[in-house]
Each structure stands twice: as C-alpha cells, then as structure tokens.
Tab-separated table of C-alpha atoms in Angstrom:
chain	number	residue	atom	x	y	z
A	1	LYS	CA	5.193	20.226	-3.216
A	2	ALA	CA	6.386	18.567	-0.355
A	3	GLY	CA	5.229	14.722	-0.017
A	4	VAL	CA	3.776	12.653	2.972
A	5	THR	CA	6.147	13.098	5.790
A	6	GLN	CA	6.048	10.269	8.782
A	7	THR	CA	7.696	10.839	12.246
A	8	PRO	CA	9.313	9.070	13.808
A	9	ARG	CA	11.086	7.442	11.356
A	10	TYR	CA	12.141	4.476	13.665
A	11	LEU	CA	11.281	3.463	17.359
A	12	ILE	CA	11.452	1.005	19.633
A	13	LYS	CA	9.229	0.104	22.759
A	14	THR	CA	8.437	-2.660	25.420
A	15	ARG	CA	6.322	-4.974	25.814
A	16	GLY	CA	3.203	-3.338	26.887
A	17	GLN	CA	3.776	0.354	26.588
A	18	GLN	CA	2.041	2.841	24.338
A	19	VAL	CA	2.956	4.732	21.313
A	20	THR	CA	2.007	7.542	19.034
A	21	LEU	CA	2.524	7.813	15.438
A	22	SER	CA	2.446	10.964	13.237
A	23	CYS	CA	1.858	11.344	9.584
A	24	SER	CA	1.977	14.962	7.738
A	25	PRO	CA	-0.185	14.234	4.410
A	26	ILE	CA	0.606	16.388	0.779
A	27	SER	CA	-0.680	19.966	1.062
A	28	GLY	CA	-4.125	19.845	0.204
A	29	HIS	CA	-4.742	16.145	0.801
A	30	ARG	CA	-7.954	15.446	3.166
A	31	SER	CA	-7.731	11.475	3.252
A	32	VAL	CA	-5.264	9.935	4.772
A	33	SER	CA	-5.084	6.093	5.697
A	34	TRP	CA	-2.363	4.240	7.759
A	35	TYR	CA	-1.705	-0.012	6.865
A	36	GLN	CA	0.856	-2.232	8.440
A	37	GLN	CA	3.080	-4.020	7.101
A	38	THR	CA	4.843	-7.127	8.566
A	39	PRO	CA	6.801	-9.676	6.687
A	40	GLY	CA	4.529	-12.266	4.455
A	41	GLN	CA	1.848	-10.286	5.070
A	42	GLY	CA	1.736	-7.539	2.517
A	43	LEU	CA	0.334	-3.984	3.826
A	44	GLN	CA	-2.549	-4.522	5.729
A	45	PHE	CA	-5.369	-1.569	5.893
A	46	LEU	CA	-5.712	0.302	9.421
A	47	PHE	CA	-7.766	2.857	9.241
A	48	GLU	CA	-8.652	5.577	6.805
A	49	TYR	CA	-9.255	9.152	8.060
A	50	PHE	CA	-11.013	11.962	5.673
A	51	SER	CA	-12.122	15.519	7.104
A	52	GLU	CA	-11.080	14.729	10.395
A	53	THR	CA	-13.712	11.550	10.457
A	54	GLN	CA	-13.097	8.338	10.522
A	55	ARG	CA	-14.270	6.825	7.250
A	56	ASN	CA	-13.346	3.244	7.242
A	57	LYS	CA	-11.568	0.658	9.793
A	58	GLY	CA	-9.600	-2.469	8.788
A	59	ASN	CA	-9.375	-5.637	11.431
A	60	PHE	CA	-7.387	-4.710	13.975
A	61	PRO	CA	-8.093	-4.961	17.345
A	62	GLY	CA	-9.183	-1.670	19.497
A	63	ARG	CA	-5.785	-1.294	21.008
A	64	PHE	CA	-5.020	0.710	17.252
A	65	SER	CA	-6.700	3.922	17.067
A	66	GLY	CA	-6.258	6.922	14.984
A	67	ARG	CA	-7.167	10.579	14.393
A	68	GLN	CA	-6.799	13.459	12.275
A	69	PHE	CA	-6.880	17.196	12.900
A	70	SER	CA	-8.255	20.469	11.489
A	71	ASN	CA	-4.997	20.721	8.964
A	72	SER	CA	-5.350	16.860	7.949
A	73	ARG	CA	-2.476	16.073	9.858
A	74	SER	CA	-2.971	12.552	11.115
A	75	GLU	CA	-1.969	10.464	14.385
A	76	MET	CA	-2.268	6.628	15.447
A	77	ASN	CA	-1.871	5.189	18.653
A	78	VAL	CA	-1.243	2.028	19.865
A	79	SER	CA	-1.538	0.844	23.423
A	80	THR	CA	-0.687	-1.673	25.302
A	81	LEU	CA	2.391	-2.543	23.044
A	82	GLU	CA	2.957	-6.886	21.585
A	83	LEU	CA	5.502	-8.182	19.956
A	84	GLY	CA	3.192	-8.863	17.292
A	85	ASP	CA	2.742	-5.049	16.733
A	86	SER	CA	6.879	-5.263	15.205
A	87	ALA	CA	6.016	-3.668	11.461
A	88	LEU	CA	6.685	-0.916	9.411
A	89	TYR	CA	3.527	1.891	9.607
A	90	LEU	CA	2.807	3.659	6.578
A	91	CYS	CA	0.460	6.280	6.086
A	92	ALA	CA	-0.781	7.772	2.586
A	93	SER	CA	-2.532	10.375	1.360
A	94	SER	CA	-5.008	10.761	-1.118
A	95	LEU	CA	-7.121	14.399	-2.356
A	96	VAL	CA	-10.413	12.969	-2.525
A	97	GLY	CA	-10.482	9.329	-1.051
A	98	THR	CA	-12.224	8.205	-3.319
A	99	GLY	CA	-11.846	4.234	-4.927
A	100	SER	CA	-10.293	5.650	-8.000
A	101	GLY	CA	-7.923	7.693	-6.769
A	102	GLU	CA	-4.010	6.968	-6.193
A	103	GLN	CA	-2.712	7.235	-2.386
A	104	PHE	CA	0.978	8.986	-2.191
A	105	PHE	CA	2.928	7.130	0.732
A	106	GLY	CA	5.096	7.872	3.399
A	107	PRO	CA	8.104	6.580	4.176
A	108	GLY	CA	6.732	4.845	7.354
A	109	THR	CA	7.048	4.053	11.003
A	110	ARG	CA	9.852	0.992	11.693
A	111	LEU	CA	8.060	0.225	15.068
A	112	THR	CA	10.113	-2.248	16.904
A	113	VAL	CA	8.226	-3.389	20.641
A	114	LEU	CA	11.110	-5.464	22.741
B	1	ASP	CA	-9.671	-14.685	3.318
B	2	GLN	CA	-7.421	-12.955	1.011
B	3	GLN	CA	-8.941	-10.427	-1.395
B	4	VAL	CA	-5.860	-9.654	-3.133
B	5	LYS	CA	-3.340	-12.862	-4.217
B	6	GLN	CA	0.162	-12.626	-5.672
B	7	ASN	CA	1.377	-15.886	-5.682
B	8	SER	CA	4.725	-15.454	-7.041
B	9	PRO	CA	6.889	-13.994	-3.678
B	10	SER	CA	9.806	-13.415	-5.855
B	11	LEU	CA	10.544	-13.438	-9.689
B	12	SER	CA	14.604	-13.652	-10.844
B	13	VAL	CA	14.878	-11.933	-14.587
B	14	GLN	CA	17.374	-10.824	-17.095
B	15	GLU	CA	17.912	-7.553	-18.240
B	16	GLY	CA	16.227	-6.529	-21.252
B	17	ARG	CA	13.716	-9.843	-20.879
B	18	ILE	CA	9.924	-9.218	-19.810
B	19	SER	CA	8.878	-9.476	-16.278
B	20	ILE	CA	5.790	-10.283	-15.896
B	21	LEU	CA	4.354	-9.928	-12.008
B	22	ASN	CA	0.581	-11.465	-11.716
B	23	CYS	CA	-2.257	-11.227	-9.384
B	24	ASP	CA	-5.675	-12.630	-8.675
B	25	TYR	CA	-8.399	-11.105	-6.806
B	26	THR	CA	-11.606	-12.631	-5.512
B	27	ASN	CA	-13.734	-9.411	-4.780
B	28	SER	CA	-16.350	-8.781	-7.738
B	29	MET	CA	-16.472	-4.804	-6.096
B	30	PHE	CA	-13.382	-4.016	-6.745
B	31	ASP	CA	-12.729	-1.701	-10.308
B	32	TYR	CA	-9.937	-0.408	-9.877
B	33	PHE	CA	-6.514	-1.649	-9.870
B	34	LEU	CA	-3.413	-0.943	-9.062
B	35	TRP	CA	0.626	-0.965	-8.814
B	36	TYR	CA	2.837	-0.028	-6.399
B	37	LYS	CA	6.796	-0.390	-6.728
B	38	LYS	CA	8.642	-0.457	-3.366
B	39	TYR	CA	12.012	0.146	-2.341
B	40	PRO	CA	13.512	-1.078	1.288
B	41	ALA	CA	13.189	1.598	3.866
B	42	GLU	CA	10.993	3.931	1.188
B	43	GLY	CA	6.541	4.056	1.317
B	44	PRO	CA	5.437	2.533	-1.787
B	45	THR	CA	5.112	4.688	-4.774
B	46	PHE	CA	2.210	3.886	-7.195
B	47	LEU	CA	3.558	2.681	-10.381
B	48	ILE	CA	0.448	2.361	-13.197
B	49	SER	CA	-3.451	1.314	-12.697
B	50	ILE	CA	-6.401	0.786	-14.699
B	51	SER	CA	-9.833	1.048	-14.464
B	52	SER	CA	-11.942	-2.203	-15.094
B	53	ILE	CA	-14.015	-0.320	-18.639
B	54	LYS	CA	-9.888	-1.153	-19.603
B	55	ASP	CA	-8.198	-4.357	-19.647
B	56	LYS	CA	-4.738	-2.620	-20.979
B	57	ASN	CA	-3.191	0.571	-19.769
B	58	GLU	CA	0.648	1.591	-20.791
B	59	ASP	CA	2.706	3.448	-19.467
B	60	GLY	CA	6.352	3.262	-20.910
B	61	ARG	CA	7.809	0.147	-20.508
B	62	PHE	CA	4.986	-0.849	-18.089
B	63	THR	CA	1.794	-3.038	-19.279
B	64	VAL	CA	-0.975	-3.944	-16.848
B	65	PHE	CA	-3.447	-6.470	-18.763
B	66	LEU	CA	-6.794	-6.973	-16.677
B	67	ASN	CA	-8.868	-9.773	-17.767
B	68	LYS	CA	-12.455	-9.053	-15.343
B	69	SER	CA	-13.691	-12.838	-16.484
B	70	ALA	CA	-11.004	-14.455	-14.469
B	71	LYS	CA	-10.372	-11.762	-12.465
B	72	HIS	CA	-6.535	-11.694	-13.045
B	73	LEU	CA	-4.382	-8.727	-13.433
B	74	SER	CA	-0.640	-8.871	-14.649
B	75	LEU	CA	1.952	-6.078	-15.055
B	76	HIS	CA	4.597	-6.695	-17.767
B	77	ILE	CA	7.732	-4.599	-17.349
B	78	VAL	CA	9.704	-4.756	-20.557
B	79	PRO	CA	12.694	-3.908	-20.887
B	80	SER	CA	12.926	-4.843	-17.840
B	81	GLN	CA	16.005	-2.710	-16.039
B	82	PRO	CA	18.281	-3.455	-13.418
B	83	GLY	CA	16.559	-0.252	-11.126
B	84	ASP	CA	13.212	-2.439	-11.688
B	85	SER	CA	14.755	-4.376	-8.792
B	86	ALA	CA	12.219	-4.078	-5.588
B	87	VAL	CA	8.417	-5.351	-4.574
B	88	TYR	CA	5.950	-5.380	-6.403
B	89	PHE	CA	2.342	-4.824	-5.400
B	90	CYS	CA	-0.834	-4.940	-6.465
B	91	ALA	CA	-3.813	-3.264	-4.415
B	92	ALA	CA	-7.481	-3.181	-5.432
B	93	SER	CA	-10.543	-0.841	-5.094
B	94	ALA	CA	-13.951	-0.394	-4.905
B	95	SER	CA	-15.718	2.806	-6.207
B	96	GLY	CA	-17.126	4.922	-3.409
B	97	TYR	CA	-14.596	3.529	-0.859
B	98	SER	CA	-11.405	4.573	-0.553
B	99	THR	CA	-9.658	2.002	0.701
B	100	LEU	CA	-6.709	0.152	-0.782
B	101	THR	CA	-6.313	-4.124	-0.538
B	102	PHE	CA	-2.769	-5.261	-1.128
B	103	GLY	CA	-1.722	-8.567	-2.173
B	104	LYS	CA	1.635	-9.668	-0.268
B	105	GLY	CA	3.673	-8.551	-2.912
B	106	THR	CA	6.434	-10.068	-5.357
B	107	MET	CA	10.157	-9.116	-5.106
B	108	LEU	CA	11.995	-8.996	-8.612
B	109	LEU	CA	15.216	-9.197	-8.871
B	110	VAL	CA	16.538	-8.424	-12.209
B	111	SER	CA	20.040	-8.971	-13.243
B	112	PRO	CA	23.132	-7.676	-15.481
C-alpha cells in the first residue's frame, strides 16, 4: 500500500506570494491533518479534514487555509507569505480520524520564504 | 501554553545501554499517547502508543510507561542501537478528537 505523498517536496517563495501544497493520503484513509514544523517548536497542528469537511483547526491566522476533495486528497494554501512561514509542512492521514488512531505522515514539503 | 512538554532537547547514550525519553502533559482530557520517531528529511513514523487505561505497553525493545497521576510518560529503549539516533516526539490526543498535540521533540544520539 502506498504511503502518504506530498508535493512538491521543496518550494521557495518570496514574501507576499501565495503557495498551495498537496497531500494524497493512504488509500482508504478519510482523515487528513496538516502540521507545521519549525525549529524549536515541534509540530503544531494546523487543521484536520474528514470527508471534505474541516473538523478541527489549530491556532493559525486566516492566511492558512485548506480543503479536501471527494477522493480524500487535500490541499493547503498559505496567502501573503511571511518570512516566519518558512517551515516543514507535514500531512498525516488516518483511517477514521479518531483520537485513538495513529496517524501516518508524509515526507513533508519544505517551504522557504525569502 | 504547551500542553505536551519534552523538557530534554537532546540525549546521548552509548550503544547497548538504556535510553529513557520523558514527556509531561497538562491536559487531563488526553487519554491516548503516542511516540513518533523522525529522521531528517522524512516525516515522523509511529513507534508505540498507550491508552490511559494501561500503565505500560511493550513492543520489542520499546516500552512506554504512563503515570496518570503525575501526567508523565516515558519511552524506554533497551538496548539502544546507533540506528535509534533520531528525534523522538511525544504526542497526545483526547477521545473523540482526531488531532494530535506534540511535544517539541528530543534528539537521541546513540554512539557506538
């Protein structure tokens, strides 16, 4: 079974631009979560989608948004990029998205904002 | 306010010895705890988990202990191997919620 895939793997943008990241979950997984990892901050939860609906949202500004398609693939968008948005963005999928299930992570997208 | 804390940013251990990684949490609603391992340029991979109804879970060289009264859990790796060198993240979740709250991670270095 293929794992979680994320595209692109690396991205360089400049301040003020916007970016869209893509995530394809493991086949059959309906929950997709997004996390931001920055040095010294660990993984911070951005949002979670389940059956095309945003079910939970972390404490991030409205510049961060996402969506999920009917095939469970998900995209996240960051508008008006700031230098502090430079980070590794990780997508994770799980079977039913309950609190007792492990999440499977993709390799991440490394975003650099210049 | 950090709900999951890993107070040791790094830990160095010799091959063959025990590695003990610690994690504290503050949210009483958390009832499921996981450990993830992360190598550079890769996403975190699941290692072991424990439900709040247990106080110990073992899987090969990895054992997780949970002390609910102290809101503390630890991961023991015995014996440690150089391939265990990675960043270890502690994570927690609450029933009915699918989000994971992570600690900042502990970098483990196992030297030969």
